[in-house]
mmCIF file of C-alpha atoms in Angstrom:
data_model
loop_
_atom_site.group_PDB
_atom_site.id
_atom_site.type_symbol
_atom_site.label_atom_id
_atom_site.label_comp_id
_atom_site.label_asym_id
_atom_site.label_seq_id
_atom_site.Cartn_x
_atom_site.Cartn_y
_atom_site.Cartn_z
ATOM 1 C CA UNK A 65 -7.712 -8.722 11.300
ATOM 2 C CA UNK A 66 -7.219 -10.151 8.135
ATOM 3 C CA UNK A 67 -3.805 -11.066 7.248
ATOM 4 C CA UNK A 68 -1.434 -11.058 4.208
ATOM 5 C CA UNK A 69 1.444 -13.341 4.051
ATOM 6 C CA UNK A 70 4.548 -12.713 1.486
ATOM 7 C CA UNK A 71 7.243 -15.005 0.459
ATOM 8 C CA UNK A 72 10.451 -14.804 1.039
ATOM 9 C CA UNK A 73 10.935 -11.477 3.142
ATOM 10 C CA UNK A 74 14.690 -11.502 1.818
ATOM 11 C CA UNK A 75 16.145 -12.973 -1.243
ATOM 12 C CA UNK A 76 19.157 -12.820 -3.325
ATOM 13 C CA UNK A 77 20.130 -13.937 -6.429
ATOM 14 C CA UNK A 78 22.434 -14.069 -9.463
ATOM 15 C CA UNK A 79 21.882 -11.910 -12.400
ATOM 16 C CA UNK A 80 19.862 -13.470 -15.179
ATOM 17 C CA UNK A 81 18.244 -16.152 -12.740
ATOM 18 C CA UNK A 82 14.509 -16.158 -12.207
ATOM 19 C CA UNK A 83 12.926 -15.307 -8.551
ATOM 20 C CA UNK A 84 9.522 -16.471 -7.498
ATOM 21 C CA UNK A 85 7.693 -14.491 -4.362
ATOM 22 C CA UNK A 86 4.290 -15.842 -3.297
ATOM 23 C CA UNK A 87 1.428 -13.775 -1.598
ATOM 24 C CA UNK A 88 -1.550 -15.611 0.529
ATOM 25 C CA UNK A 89 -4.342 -14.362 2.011
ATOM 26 C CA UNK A 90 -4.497 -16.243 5.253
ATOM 27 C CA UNK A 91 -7.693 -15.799 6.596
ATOM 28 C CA UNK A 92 -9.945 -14.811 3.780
ATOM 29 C CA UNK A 93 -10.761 -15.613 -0.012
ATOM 30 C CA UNK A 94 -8.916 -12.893 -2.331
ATOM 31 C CA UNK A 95 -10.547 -13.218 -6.515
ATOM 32 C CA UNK A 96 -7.784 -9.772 -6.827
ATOM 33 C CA UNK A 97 -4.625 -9.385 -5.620
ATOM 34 C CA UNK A 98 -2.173 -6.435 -6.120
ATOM 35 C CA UNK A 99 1.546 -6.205 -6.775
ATOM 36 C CA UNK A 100 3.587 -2.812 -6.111
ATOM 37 C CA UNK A 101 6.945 -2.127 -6.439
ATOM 38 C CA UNK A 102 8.597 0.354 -3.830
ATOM 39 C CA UNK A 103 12.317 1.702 -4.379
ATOM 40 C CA UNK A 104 13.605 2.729 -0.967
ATOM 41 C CA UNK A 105 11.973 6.085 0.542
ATOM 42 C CA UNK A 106 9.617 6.449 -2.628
ATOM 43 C CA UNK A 107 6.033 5.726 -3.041
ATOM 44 C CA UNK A 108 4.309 2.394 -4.186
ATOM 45 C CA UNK A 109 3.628 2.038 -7.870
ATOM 46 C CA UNK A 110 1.138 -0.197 -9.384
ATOM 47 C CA UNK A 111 1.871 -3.167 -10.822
ATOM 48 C CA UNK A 112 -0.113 -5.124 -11.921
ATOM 49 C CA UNK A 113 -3.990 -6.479 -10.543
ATOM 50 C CA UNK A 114 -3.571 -10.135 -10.210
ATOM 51 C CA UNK A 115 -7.202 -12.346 -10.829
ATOM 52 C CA UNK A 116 -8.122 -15.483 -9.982
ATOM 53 C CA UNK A 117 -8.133 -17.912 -12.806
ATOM 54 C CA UNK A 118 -7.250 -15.098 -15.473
ATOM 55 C CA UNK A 119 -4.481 -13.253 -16.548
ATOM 56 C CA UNK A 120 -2.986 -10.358 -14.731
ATOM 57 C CA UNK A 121 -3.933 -6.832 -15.634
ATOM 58 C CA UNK A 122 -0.672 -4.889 -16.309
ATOM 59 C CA UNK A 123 -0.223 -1.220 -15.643
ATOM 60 C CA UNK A 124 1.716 0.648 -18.427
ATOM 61 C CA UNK A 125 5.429 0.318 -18.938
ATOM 62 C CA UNK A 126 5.411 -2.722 -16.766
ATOM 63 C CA UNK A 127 7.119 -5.810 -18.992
ATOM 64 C CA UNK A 128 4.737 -8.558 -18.527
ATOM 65 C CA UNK A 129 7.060 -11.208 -19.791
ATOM 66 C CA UNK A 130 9.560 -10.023 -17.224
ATOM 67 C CA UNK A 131 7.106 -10.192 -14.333
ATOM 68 C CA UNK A 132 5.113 -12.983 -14.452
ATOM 69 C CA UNK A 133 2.036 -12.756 -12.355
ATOM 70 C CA UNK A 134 -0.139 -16.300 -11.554
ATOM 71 C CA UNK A 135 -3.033 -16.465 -9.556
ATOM 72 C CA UNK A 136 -3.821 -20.231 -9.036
ATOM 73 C CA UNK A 137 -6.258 -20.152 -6.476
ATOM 74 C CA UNK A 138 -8.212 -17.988 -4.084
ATOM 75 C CA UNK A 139 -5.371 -17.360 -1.825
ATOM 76 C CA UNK A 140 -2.249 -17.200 -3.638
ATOM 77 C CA UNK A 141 -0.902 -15.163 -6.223
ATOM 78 C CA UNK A 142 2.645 -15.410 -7.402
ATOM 79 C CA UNK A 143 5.281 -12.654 -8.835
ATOM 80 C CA UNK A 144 8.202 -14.340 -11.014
ATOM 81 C CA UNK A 145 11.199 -11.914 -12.189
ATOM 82 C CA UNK A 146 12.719 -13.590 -14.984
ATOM 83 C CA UNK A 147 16.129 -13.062 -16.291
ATOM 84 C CA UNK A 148 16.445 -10.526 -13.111
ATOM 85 C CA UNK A 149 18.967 -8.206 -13.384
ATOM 86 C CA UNK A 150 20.060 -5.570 -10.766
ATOM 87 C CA UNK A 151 18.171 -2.765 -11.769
ATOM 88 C CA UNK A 152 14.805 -4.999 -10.665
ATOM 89 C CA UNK A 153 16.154 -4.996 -6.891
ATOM 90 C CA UNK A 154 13.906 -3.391 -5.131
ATOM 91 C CA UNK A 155 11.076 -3.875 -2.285
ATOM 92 C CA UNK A 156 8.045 -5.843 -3.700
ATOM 93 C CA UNK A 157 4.997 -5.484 -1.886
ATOM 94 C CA UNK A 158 1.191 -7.519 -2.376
ATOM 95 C CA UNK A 159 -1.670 -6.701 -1.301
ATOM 96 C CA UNK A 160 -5.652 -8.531 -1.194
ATOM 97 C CA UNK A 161 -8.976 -7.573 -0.890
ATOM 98 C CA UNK A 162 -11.143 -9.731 0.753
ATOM 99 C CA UNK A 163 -13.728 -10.961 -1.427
ATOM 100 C CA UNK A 164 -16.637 -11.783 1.280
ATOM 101 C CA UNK A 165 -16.368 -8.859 3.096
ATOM 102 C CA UNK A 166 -17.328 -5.382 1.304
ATOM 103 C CA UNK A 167 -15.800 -3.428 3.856
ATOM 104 C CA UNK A 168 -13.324 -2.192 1.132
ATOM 105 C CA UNK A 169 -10.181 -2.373 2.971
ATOM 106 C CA UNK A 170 -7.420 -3.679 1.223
ATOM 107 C CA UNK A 171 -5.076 -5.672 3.219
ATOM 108 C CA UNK A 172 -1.327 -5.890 2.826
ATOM 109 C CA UNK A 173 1.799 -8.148 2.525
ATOM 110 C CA UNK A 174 5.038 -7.304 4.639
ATOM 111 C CA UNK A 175 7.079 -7.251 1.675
ATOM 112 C CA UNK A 176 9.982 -8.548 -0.014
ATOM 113 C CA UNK A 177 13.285 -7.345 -0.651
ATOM 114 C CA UNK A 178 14.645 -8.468 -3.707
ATOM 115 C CA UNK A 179 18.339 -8.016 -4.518
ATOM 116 C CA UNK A 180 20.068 -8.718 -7.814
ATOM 117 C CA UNK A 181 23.831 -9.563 -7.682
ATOM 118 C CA UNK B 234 -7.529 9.572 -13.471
ATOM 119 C CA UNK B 235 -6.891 9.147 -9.149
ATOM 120 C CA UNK B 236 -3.810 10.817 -7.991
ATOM 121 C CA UNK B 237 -3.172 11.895 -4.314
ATOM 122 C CA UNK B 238 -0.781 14.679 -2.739
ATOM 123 C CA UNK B 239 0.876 14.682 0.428
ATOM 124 C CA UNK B 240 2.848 18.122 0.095
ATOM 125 C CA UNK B 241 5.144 17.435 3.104
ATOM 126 C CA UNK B 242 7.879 15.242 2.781
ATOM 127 C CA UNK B 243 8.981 15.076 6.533
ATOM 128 C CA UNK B 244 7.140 16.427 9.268
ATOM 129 C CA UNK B 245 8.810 16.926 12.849
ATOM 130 C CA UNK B 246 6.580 16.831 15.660
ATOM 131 C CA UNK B 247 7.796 16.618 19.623
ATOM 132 C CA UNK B 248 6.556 13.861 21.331
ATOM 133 C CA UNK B 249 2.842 15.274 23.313
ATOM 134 C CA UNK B 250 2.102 17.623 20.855
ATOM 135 C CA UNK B 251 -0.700 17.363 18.279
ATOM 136 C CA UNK B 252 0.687 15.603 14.827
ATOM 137 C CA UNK B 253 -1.145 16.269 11.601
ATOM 138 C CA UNK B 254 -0.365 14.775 8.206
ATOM 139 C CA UNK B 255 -1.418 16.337 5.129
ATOM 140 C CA UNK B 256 -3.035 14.571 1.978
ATOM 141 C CA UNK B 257 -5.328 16.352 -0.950
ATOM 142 C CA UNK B 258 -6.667 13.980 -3.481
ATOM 143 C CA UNK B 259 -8.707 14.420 -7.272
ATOM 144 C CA UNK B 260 -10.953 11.585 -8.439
ATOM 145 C CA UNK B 261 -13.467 11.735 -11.036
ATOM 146 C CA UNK B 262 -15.964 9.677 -8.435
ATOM 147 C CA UNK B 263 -17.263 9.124 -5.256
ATOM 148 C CA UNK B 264 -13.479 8.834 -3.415
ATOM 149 C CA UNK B 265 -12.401 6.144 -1.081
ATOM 150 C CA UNK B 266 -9.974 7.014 1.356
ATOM 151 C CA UNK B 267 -7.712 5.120 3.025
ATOM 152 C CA UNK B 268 -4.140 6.303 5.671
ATOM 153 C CA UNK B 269 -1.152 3.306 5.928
ATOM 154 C CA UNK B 270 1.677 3.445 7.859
ATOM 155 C CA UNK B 271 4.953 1.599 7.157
ATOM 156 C CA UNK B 272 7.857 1.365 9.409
ATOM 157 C CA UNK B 273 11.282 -0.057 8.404
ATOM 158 C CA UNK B 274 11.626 -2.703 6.225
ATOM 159 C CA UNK B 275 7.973 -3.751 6.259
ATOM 160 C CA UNK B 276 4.788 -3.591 4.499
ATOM 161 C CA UNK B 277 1.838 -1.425 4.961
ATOM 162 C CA UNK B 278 -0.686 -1.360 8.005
ATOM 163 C CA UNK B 279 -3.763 -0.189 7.637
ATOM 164 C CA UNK B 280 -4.887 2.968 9.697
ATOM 165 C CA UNK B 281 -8.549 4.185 8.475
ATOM 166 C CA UNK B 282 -10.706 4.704 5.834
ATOM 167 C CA UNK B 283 -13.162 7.068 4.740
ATOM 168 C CA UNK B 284 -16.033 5.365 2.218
ATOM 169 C CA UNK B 285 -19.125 7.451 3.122
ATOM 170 C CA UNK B 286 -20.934 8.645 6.069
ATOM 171 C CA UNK B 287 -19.362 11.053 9.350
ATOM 172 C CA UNK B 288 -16.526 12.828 8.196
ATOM 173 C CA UNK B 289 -14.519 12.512 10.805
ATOM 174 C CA UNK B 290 -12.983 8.679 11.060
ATOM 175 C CA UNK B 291 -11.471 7.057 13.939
ATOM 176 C CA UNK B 292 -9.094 4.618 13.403
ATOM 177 C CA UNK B 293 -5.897 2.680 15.060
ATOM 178 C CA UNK B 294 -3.418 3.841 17.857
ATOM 179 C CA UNK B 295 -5.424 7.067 18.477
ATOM 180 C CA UNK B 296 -5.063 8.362 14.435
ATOM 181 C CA UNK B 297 -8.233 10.152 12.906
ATOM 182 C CA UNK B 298 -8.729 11.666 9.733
ATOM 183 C CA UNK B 299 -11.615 14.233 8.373
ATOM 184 C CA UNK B 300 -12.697 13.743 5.028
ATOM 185 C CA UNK B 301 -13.058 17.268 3.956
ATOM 186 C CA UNK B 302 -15.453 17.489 0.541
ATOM 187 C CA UNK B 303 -14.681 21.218 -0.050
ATOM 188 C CA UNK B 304 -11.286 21.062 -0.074
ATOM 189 C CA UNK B 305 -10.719 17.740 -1.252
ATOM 190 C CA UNK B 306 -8.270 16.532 1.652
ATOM 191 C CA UNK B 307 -8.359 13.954 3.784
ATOM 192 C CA UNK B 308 -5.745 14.717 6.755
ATOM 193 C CA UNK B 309 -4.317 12.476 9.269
ATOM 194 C CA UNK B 310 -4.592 13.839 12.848
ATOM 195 C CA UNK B 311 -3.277 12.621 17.159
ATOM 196 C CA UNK B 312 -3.818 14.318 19.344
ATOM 197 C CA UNK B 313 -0.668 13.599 21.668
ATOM 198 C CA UNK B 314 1.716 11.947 19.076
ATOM 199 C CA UNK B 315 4.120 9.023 20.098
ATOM 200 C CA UNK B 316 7.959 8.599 19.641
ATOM 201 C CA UNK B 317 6.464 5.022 18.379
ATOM 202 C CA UNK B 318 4.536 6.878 15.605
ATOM 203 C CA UNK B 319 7.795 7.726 13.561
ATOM 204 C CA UNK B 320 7.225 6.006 10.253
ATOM 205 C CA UNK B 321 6.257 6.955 7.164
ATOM 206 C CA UNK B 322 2.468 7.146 6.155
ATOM 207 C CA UNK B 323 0.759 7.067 2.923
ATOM 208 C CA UNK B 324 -2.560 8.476 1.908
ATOM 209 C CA UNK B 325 -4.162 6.771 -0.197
ATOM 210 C CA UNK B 326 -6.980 7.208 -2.867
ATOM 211 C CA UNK B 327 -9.539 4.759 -5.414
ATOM 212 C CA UNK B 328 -12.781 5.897 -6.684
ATOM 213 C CA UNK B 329 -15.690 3.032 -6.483
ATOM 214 C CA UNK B 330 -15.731 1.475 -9.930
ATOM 215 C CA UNK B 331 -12.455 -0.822 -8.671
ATOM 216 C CA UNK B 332 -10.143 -1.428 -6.325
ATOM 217 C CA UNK B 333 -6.903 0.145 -7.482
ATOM 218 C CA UNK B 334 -5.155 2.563 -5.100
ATOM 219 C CA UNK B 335 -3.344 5.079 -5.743
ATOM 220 C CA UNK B 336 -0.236 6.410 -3.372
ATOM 221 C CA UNK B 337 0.542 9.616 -2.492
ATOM 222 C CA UNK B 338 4.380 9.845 -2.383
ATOM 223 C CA UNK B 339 4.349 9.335 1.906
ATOM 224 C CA UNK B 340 4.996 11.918 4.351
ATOM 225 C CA UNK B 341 7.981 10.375 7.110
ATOM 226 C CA UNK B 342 7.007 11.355 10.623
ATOM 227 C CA UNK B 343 9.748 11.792 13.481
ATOM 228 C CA UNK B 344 8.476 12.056 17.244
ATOM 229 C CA UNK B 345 11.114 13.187 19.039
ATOM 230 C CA UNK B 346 11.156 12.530 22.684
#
């Protein structure tokens, strides 16, 4: 099946530092990506819709300075927090739609845990 | 507006016995329907989906759902539930014009054995 690779699973770092994850799509072409935000035992909210070659589509109340979303080529997107701070710890999650296939199943990352310190 | 409602927070089930997971959903469109489960400290794996045809759907490690028009649910369903099928699981919703989802706020499951 198609698969969703995030990176790093884990990361720490200082307050007012910036923290880059990456999402790939390893198998398959992804034109959209997804980034949610999970805090632990809640649901996944919407971040922002990540598009190849154009800017990121921001859901409301979501700082798009602070979370800086690029999506270089067909198989990476990347989430920077800038100036983190601890209130942004939380689990960050991608996910990818294939483009080729219209099955409609969107595929996702395993996550990363980000913790502000 | 897409919103999805799982109205059980935690549902106990022993392990042998029939498991069923709740989830009611409201989109202006067609809906596309989709069950994830997530275990510790990890992402989301897909289950099954529900896009159009037979209302019942088959899916991975013995779940189905049944896409129920009427009522506007889409429940999650074993047969003979697994202590291995304790996680949480998320219905999930998107009408067809794009491909946001939207969560329901996940139901945790606990087999016991």
């Amino acid at each position: 099946g198609a698969v969703v690779s995030q990176h790093p699973s884990r990361v720490i770092c200082k307050s007012g530092t910036s923290v880059k994850i990456e999402c790939r799509s390893l198998d398959f072409q992804a034109t959209t990506m997804f980034w949610y935000r999970q805090f632990p035992k809640q649901s996944l909210m919407l971040m922002a819709t990540s598009n190849e070659g154009s800017k990121a589509t921001y859901e409301q109340g979501v700082e798009k300075d602070k979370f800086l979303i690029n999506h270089a080529s067909l198989t990476l997107s990347t989430l920077t927090v800038t100036s983190a701070h601890p209130e942004d710890s939380s689990f960050y999650i991608c996910s990818a739609r294939d483009t080729a296939y219209s099955g409609n199943t969107i595929y996702f990352g395993e996550g990363s845990w980000l913790t502000v310190v | 507006a897409q919103s999805v409602a799982q109205p059980e927070d935690q549902v106990n089930v022993a392990e042998g016995n029939p498991l069923t997971v709740k989830c009611t959903y409201s989109v202006s469109g067609n809906p596309y329907l989709f069950w994830y489960v997530q275990y510790p400290n990890r992402g989301l794996q897909f289950l099954l989906k529900y896009i159009t045809g037979d209302n019942l759907v088959k899916g991975s490690y013995g779940f189905e759902a049944e896409f129920n028009k009427s009522q506007t649910s889409f429940h999650l369903k074993k047969p003979s539930a697994l202590v291995s099928d304790s996680a949480l699981y998320f219905c999930a919703v998107r009408d067809g014009s794009d491909y946001k989802l939207s969560f329901g706020a996940g139901t945790t499951v606990t087999v016991r054995a």
